[in-house]
Coordinates of C-alpha atoms and ligand atoms in Angstrom, one line a residue:
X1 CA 88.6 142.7 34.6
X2 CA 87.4 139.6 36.3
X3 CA 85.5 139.2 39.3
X4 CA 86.1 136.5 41.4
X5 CA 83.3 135.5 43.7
X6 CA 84.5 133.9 46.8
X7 CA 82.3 131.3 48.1
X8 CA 82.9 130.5 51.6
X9 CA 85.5 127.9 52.4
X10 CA 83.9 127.4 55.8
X11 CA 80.5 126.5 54.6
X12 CA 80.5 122.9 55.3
X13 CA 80.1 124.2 59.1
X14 CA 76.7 126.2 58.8
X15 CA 75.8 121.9 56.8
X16 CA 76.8 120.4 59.9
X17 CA 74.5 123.3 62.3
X18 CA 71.4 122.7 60.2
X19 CA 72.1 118.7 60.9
X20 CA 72.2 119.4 64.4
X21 CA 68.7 122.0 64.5
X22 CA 67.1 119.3 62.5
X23 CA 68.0 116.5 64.7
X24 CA 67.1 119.0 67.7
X25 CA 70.5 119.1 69.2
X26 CA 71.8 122.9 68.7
X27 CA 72.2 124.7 71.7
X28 CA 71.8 128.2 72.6
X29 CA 74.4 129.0 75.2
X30 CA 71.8 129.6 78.4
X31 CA 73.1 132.6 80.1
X32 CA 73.7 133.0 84.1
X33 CA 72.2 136.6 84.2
X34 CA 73.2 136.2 87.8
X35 CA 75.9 134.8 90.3
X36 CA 76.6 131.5 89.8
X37 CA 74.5 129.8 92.5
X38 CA 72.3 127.1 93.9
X39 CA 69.4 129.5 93.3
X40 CA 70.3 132.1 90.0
X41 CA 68.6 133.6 87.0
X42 CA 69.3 132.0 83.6
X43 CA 67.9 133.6 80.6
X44 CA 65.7 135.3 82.3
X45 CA 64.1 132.6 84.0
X46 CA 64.4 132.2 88.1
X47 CA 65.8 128.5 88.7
X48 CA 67.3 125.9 90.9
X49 CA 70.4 125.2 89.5
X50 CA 71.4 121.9 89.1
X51 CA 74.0 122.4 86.1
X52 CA 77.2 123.5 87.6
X53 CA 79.8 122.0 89.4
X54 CA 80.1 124.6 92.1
X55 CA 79.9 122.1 94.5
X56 CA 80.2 123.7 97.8
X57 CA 79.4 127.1 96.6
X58 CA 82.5 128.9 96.9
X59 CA 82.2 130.8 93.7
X60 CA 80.5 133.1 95.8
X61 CA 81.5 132.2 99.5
X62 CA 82.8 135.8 101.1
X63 CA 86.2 134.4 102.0
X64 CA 87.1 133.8 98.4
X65 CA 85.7 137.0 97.3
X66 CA 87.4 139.3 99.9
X67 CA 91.0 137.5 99.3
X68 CA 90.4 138.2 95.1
X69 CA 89.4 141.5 95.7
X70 CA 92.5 142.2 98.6
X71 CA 94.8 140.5 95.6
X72 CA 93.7 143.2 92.9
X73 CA 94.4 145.9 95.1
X74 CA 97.6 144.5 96.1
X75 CA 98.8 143.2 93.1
X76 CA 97.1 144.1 90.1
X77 CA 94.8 142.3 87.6
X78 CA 97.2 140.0 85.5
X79 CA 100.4 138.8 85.9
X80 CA 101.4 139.9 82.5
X81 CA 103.4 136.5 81.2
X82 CA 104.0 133.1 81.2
X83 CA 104.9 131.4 84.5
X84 CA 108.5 130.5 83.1
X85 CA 109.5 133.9 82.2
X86 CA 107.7 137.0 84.3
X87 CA 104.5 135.1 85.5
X88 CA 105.2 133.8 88.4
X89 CA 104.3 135.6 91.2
X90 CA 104.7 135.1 94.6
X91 CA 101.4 134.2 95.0
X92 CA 101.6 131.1 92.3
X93 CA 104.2 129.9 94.1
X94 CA 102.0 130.4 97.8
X95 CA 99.2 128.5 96.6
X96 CA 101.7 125.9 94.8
X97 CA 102.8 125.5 98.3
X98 CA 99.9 125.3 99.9
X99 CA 98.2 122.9 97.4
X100 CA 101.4 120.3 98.2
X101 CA 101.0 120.4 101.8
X102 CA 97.1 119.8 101.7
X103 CA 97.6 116.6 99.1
X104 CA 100.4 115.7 101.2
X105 CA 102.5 115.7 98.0
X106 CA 106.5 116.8 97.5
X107 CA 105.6 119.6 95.2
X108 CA 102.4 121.1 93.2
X109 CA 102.5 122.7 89.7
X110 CA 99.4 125.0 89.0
X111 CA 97.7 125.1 85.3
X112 CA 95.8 127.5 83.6
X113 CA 93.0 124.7 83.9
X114 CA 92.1 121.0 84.5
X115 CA 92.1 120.7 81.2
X116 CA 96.0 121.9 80.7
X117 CA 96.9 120.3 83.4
X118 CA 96.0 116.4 82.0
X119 CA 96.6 117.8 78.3
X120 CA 100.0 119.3 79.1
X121 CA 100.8 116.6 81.4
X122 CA 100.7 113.4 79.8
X123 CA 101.6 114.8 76.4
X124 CA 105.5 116.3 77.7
X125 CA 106.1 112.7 80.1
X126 CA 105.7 110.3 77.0
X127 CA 107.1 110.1 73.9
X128 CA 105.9 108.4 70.7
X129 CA 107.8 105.4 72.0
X130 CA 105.5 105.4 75.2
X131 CA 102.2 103.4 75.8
X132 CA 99.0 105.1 77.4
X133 CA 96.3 102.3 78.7
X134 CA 93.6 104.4 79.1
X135 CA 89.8 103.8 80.5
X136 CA 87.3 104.3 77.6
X137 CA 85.6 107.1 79.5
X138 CA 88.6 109.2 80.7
X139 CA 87.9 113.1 79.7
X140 CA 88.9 114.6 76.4
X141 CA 91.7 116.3 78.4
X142 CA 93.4 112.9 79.0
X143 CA 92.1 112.2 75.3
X144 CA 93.9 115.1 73.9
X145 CA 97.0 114.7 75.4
X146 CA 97.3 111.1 74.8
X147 CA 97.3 111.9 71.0
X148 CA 99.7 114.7 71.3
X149 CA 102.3 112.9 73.4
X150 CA 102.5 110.5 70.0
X151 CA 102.1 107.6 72.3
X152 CA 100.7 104.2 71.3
X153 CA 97.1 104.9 73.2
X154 CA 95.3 101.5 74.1
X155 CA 91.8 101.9 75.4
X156 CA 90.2 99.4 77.6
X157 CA 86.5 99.3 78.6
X158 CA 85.4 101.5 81.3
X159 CA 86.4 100.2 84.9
X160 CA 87.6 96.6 83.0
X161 CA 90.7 96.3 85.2
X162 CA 91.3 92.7 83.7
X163 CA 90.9 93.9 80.1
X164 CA 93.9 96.6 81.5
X165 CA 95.8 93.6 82.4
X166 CA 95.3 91.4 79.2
X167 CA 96.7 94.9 77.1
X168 CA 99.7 95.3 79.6
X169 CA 100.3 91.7 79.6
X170 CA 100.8 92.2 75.3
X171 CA 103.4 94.7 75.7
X172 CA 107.2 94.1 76.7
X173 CA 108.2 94.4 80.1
X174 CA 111.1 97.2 79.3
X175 CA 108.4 99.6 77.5
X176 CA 107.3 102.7 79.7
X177 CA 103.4 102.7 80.1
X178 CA 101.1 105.3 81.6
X179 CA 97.6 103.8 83.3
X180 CA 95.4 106.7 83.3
X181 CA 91.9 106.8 85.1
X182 CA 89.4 109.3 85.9
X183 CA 89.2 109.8 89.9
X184 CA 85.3 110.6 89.2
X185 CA 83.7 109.8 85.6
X186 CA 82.3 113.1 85.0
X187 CA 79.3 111.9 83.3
X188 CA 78.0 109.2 84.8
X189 CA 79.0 109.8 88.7
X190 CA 81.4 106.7 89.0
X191 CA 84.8 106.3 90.6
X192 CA 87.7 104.6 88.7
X193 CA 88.7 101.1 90.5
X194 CA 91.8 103.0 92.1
X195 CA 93.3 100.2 94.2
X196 CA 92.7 97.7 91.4
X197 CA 94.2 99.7 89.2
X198 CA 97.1 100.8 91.8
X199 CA 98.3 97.1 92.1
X200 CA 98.0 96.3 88.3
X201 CA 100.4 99.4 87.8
X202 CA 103.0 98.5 90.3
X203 CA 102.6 94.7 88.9
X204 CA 103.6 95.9 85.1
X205 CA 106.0 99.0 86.5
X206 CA 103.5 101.4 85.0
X207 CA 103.4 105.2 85.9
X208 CA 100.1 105.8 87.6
X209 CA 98.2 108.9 86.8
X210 CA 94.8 109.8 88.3
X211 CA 92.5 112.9 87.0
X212 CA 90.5 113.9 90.3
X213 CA 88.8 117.2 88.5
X214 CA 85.4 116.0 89.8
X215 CA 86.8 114.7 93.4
X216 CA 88.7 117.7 94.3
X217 CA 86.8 119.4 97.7
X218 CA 84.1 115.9 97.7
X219 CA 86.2 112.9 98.3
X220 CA 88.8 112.3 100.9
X221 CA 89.3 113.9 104.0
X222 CA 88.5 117.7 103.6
X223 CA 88.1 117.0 99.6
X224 CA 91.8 115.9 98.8
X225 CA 90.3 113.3 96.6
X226 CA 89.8 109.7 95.5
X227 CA 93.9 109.0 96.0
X228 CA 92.7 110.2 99.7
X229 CA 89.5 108.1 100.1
X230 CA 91.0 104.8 99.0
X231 CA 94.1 105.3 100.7
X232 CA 95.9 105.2 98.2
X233 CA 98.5 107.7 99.1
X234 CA 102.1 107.1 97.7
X235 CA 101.1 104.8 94.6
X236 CA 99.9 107.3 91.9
X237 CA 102.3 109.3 90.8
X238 CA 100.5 111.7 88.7
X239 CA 97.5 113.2 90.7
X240 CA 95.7 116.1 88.8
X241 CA 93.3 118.2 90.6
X242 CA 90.7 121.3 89.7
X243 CA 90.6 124.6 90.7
X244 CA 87.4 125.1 88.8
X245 CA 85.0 123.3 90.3
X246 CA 84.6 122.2 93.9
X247 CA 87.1 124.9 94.2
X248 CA 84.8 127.7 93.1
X249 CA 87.8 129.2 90.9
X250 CA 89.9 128.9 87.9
X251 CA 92.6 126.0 87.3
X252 CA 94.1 122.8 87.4
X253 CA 97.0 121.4 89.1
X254 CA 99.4 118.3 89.2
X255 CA 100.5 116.9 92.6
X256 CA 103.8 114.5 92.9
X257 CA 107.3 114.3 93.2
X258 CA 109.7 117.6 93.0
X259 CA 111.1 115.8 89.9
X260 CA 108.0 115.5 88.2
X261 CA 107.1 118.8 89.1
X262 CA 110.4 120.6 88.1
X263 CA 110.2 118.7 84.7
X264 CA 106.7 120.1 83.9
X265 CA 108.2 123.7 84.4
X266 CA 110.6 122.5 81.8
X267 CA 108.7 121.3 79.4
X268 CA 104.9 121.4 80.0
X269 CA 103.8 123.4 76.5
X270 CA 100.7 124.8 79.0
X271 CA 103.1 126.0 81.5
X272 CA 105.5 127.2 78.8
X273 CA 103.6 129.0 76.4
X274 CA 100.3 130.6 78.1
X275 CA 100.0 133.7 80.7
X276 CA 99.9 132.2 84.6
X277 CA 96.5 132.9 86.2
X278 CA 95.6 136.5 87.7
X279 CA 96.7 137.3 91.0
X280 CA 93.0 137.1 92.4
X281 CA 92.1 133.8 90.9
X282 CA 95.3 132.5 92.8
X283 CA 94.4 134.1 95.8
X284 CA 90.4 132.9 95.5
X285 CA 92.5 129.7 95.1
X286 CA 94.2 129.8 98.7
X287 CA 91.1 130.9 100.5
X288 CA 89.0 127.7 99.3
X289 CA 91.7 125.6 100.5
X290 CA 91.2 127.6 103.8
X291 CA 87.9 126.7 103.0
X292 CA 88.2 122.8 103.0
X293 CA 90.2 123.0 106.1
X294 CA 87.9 124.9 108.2
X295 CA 84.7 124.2 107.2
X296 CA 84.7 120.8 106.2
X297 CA 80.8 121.0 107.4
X298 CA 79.8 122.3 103.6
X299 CA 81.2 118.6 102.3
X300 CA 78.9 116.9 104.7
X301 CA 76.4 119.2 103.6
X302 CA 77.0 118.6 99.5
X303 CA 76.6 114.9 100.4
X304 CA 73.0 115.1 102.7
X305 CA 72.0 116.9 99.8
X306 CA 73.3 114.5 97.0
X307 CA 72.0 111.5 98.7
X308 CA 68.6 113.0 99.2
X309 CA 68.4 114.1 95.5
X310 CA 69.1 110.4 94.1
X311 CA 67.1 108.8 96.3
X312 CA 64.2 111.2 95.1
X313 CA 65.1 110.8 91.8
X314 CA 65.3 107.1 92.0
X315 CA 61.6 107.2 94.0
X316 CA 60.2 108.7 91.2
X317 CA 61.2 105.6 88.6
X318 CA 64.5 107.6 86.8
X319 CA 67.6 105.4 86.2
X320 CA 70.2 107.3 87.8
X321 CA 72.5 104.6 86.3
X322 CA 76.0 104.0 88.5
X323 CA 76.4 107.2 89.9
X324 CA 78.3 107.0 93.9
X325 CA 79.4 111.1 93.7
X326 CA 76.9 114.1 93.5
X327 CA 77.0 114.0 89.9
X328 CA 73.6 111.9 89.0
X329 CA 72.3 111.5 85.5
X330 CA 69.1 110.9 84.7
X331 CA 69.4 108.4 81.3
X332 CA 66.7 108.5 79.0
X333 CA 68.9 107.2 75.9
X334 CA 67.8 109.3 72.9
X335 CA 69.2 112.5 72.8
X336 CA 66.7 114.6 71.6
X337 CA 64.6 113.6 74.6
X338 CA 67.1 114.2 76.5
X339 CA 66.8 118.1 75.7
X340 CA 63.5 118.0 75.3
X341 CA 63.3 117.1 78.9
X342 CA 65.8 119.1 80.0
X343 CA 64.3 122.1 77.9
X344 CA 60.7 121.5 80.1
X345 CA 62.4 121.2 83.0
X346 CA 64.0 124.9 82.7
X347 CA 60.2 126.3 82.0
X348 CA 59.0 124.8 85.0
X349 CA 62.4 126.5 87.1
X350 CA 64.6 123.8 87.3
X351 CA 68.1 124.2 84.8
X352 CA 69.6 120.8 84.1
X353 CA 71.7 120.6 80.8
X354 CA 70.8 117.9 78.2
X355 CA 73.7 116.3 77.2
X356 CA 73.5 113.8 74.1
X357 CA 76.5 112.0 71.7
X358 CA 79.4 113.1 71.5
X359 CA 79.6 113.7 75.1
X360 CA 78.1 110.6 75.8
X361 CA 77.5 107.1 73.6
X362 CA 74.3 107.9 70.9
X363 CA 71.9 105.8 73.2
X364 CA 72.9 106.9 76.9
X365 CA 71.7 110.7 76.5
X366 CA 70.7 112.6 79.8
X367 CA 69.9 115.1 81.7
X368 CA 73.2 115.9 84.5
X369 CA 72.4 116.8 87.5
X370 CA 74.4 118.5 90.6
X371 CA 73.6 119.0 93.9
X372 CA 75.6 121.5 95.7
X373 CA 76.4 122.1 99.7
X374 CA 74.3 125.5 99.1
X375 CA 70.9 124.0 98.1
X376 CA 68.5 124.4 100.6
X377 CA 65.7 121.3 101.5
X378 CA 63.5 123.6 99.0
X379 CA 65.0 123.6 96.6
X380 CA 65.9 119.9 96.1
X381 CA 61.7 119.1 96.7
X382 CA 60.7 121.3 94.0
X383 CA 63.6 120.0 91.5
X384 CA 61.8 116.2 92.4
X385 CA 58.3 117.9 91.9
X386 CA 59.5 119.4 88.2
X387 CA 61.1 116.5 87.3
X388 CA 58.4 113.9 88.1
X389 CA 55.7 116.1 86.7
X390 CA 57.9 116.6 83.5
X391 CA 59.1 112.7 83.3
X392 CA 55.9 111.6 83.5
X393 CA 54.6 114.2 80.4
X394 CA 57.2 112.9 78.2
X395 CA 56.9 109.7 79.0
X396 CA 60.4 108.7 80.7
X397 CA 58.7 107.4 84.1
Ligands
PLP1 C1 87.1 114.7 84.5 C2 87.5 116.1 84.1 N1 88.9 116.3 84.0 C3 89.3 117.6 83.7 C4 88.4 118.6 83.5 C5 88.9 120.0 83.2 O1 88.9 120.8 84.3 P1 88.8 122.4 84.1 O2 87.4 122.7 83.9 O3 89.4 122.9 85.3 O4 89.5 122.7 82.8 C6 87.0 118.4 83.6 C7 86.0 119.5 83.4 O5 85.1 119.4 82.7 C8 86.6 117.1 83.9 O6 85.3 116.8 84.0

């Protein structure tokens, strides 16, 4: 009898780590040993967080924690199927309610995440005979479900609104087009050109979609976002929003008309084919939008904070680059500097993830930083201290 020796089909992946130790870009997943907060233990280590986006703390804020824990007792801890068969419980539907009333929107549609929400969004509104125009630095959500709508996807450079115009300009007036920006760039900090980008889409007759995963709870009055802070209320029809972040839960929604809304429940594959959230998360969910509308104090707070920790950064010599949200990188190009500095700066207490290509282009590596509402003066000195004494060790200031 033969043996066969099977050699490992998957092997080409353990090729492709040892690229990455070599070029010093594996990652070992650090691990929160704590809650997740402004001040937490990672690995061990006692640091000032400056990696999440927990932007006003509510992953931990007791009003969010006491409806979560009221919702287990009351209803359990799943919801045991898919929002269009058995999943959708009365308190989806609350918080759908509530979410439409704060964005001042017909109807809301919750998702599993953010990341649904764009993914499952823009791939069941177009069709392979549809046209995305989308900004080069829109998140891979967007990315993904461009490509799995089929579309035609045309990219133009990042905030170019007249290179969006020469693309729409090439197409024929009858075909249907989705402009798609980011609200807030979640790398570098920057805000789409929302008006501009408003009035090229009602120019061409272009459905206007807006990811605000990054503004929900920071821009706009109480955190309802960018569509909010421009004024731009009525002229995108596609808003998407997170539950994840700013939010300090779990998930991602879409704000618009009942139509839009009711078709997602028809044929969103997110919606359609993966269990609705836990009765707590939903209910965590309500409370922060309590949250924004009562204490509207913690986003003043998140933006004393932000502005004090740029301009220290920029004090101290670091290119922030075009950040105007709490989200500021500091851009040292090459990416294994980029975790070198961001691996000192966790030894000397400070945790602020490296993040090199493909996240970001090959030469714009950095180290993210966010401020939070729950970072105390403290806090944000000795992150400055760490970081100049660390930037000037490696060089970088
Ligand atoms: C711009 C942007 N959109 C969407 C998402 C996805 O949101 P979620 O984490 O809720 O899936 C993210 C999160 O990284 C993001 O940065």
């Amino acid at each position: 009898m033969t043996t066969i020796t099977r050699r490992d089909p998957l092997r080409y992946l353990g090729d492709e780590l040892d690229t990455l130790k070599t070029q010093g870009l594996y990652r070992h997943l650090r691990i929160v040993e704590d809650e997740q907060r402004a001040h937490t233990t990672v690995d061990g280590r006692s640091v000032v967080n400056l990696s999440s986006n927990n932007y006003l703390g509510l992953t931990t804020h007791p009003r969010l924690r006491e409806r979560a824990l009221e919702a287990v007792q009351q209803f359990g801890v799943g919801s045991g199927s898919v929002r269009s068969i058995a999943g959708t419980m009365a308190i989806h539907m609350e918080l759908e309610r509530r979410l439409a009333e704060f964005k001042h929107t017909e109807a809301v549609v919750v998702f599993q995440s953010g990341f649904t929400a764009n993914a499952g969004t823009v791939s069941s509104i177009l069709t392979r005979e549809d046209v995305v125009i989308s900004d080069s630095l829109n998140h891979a959500s967007i990315i993904d479900g461009c490509r799995l709508s089929r579309a035609a996807i045309k990219v133009f450079p990042h905030k170019d609104v007249d290179a969006a115009r020469i693309l729409l300009q090439e197409l024929p007036a009858a075909q249907r087009k989705l402009l798609i920006t980011d609200g807030v760039f979640s790398m570098d900090g920057d805000l789409g050109p929302l008006p501009a980008l408003c009035d090229l889409a009602e120019e061409f007759g272009c459905i206007m979609m807006v990811d605000d995963a990054h503004a929900s709870g920071v821009f706009g009055r109480n955190g309802r976002g960018t569509v909010d802070h421009f004024g731009m209320h009525g002229r995108v029809d596609v808003q998407v929003g997170t539950l994840s972040k700013a939010m300090g839960g779990l998930g991602g929604y879409v704000a618009g008309s009942r139509d839009l809304i009711d078709f997602l429940y028809h044929r969103a594959r997110p919606f359609l084919f993966s269990t609705s959230h836990p009765p707590a998360v939903a209910a965590a969910c309500i409370a922060a939008i309590d949250v924004l509308l009562e204490e509207p104090e913690l986003i003043d707070r998140l933006w004393e904070n932000s502005r004090f920790f740029k301009a220290g950064l920029e004090a101290h010599g670091f290119d922030t680059g075009i950040s105007e949200s709490p989200i500021t990188p500091v851009i040292v190009g090459d990416g294994t500097l980029a975790m070198q500095l961001s691996d000192r700066l966790f030894q000397e207490g400070v945790f602020a993830q490296g993040i090199a290509f493909p996240t970001v282009a090959r030469d714009k590596a950095r180290v993210r930083t966010i401020v939070t509402a729950t970072h105390t003066r403290d806090d944000l000195q000795f992150a400055l201290d760490v970081f100049k004494r660390v930037g000037g060790e490696l060089g970088i200031i």
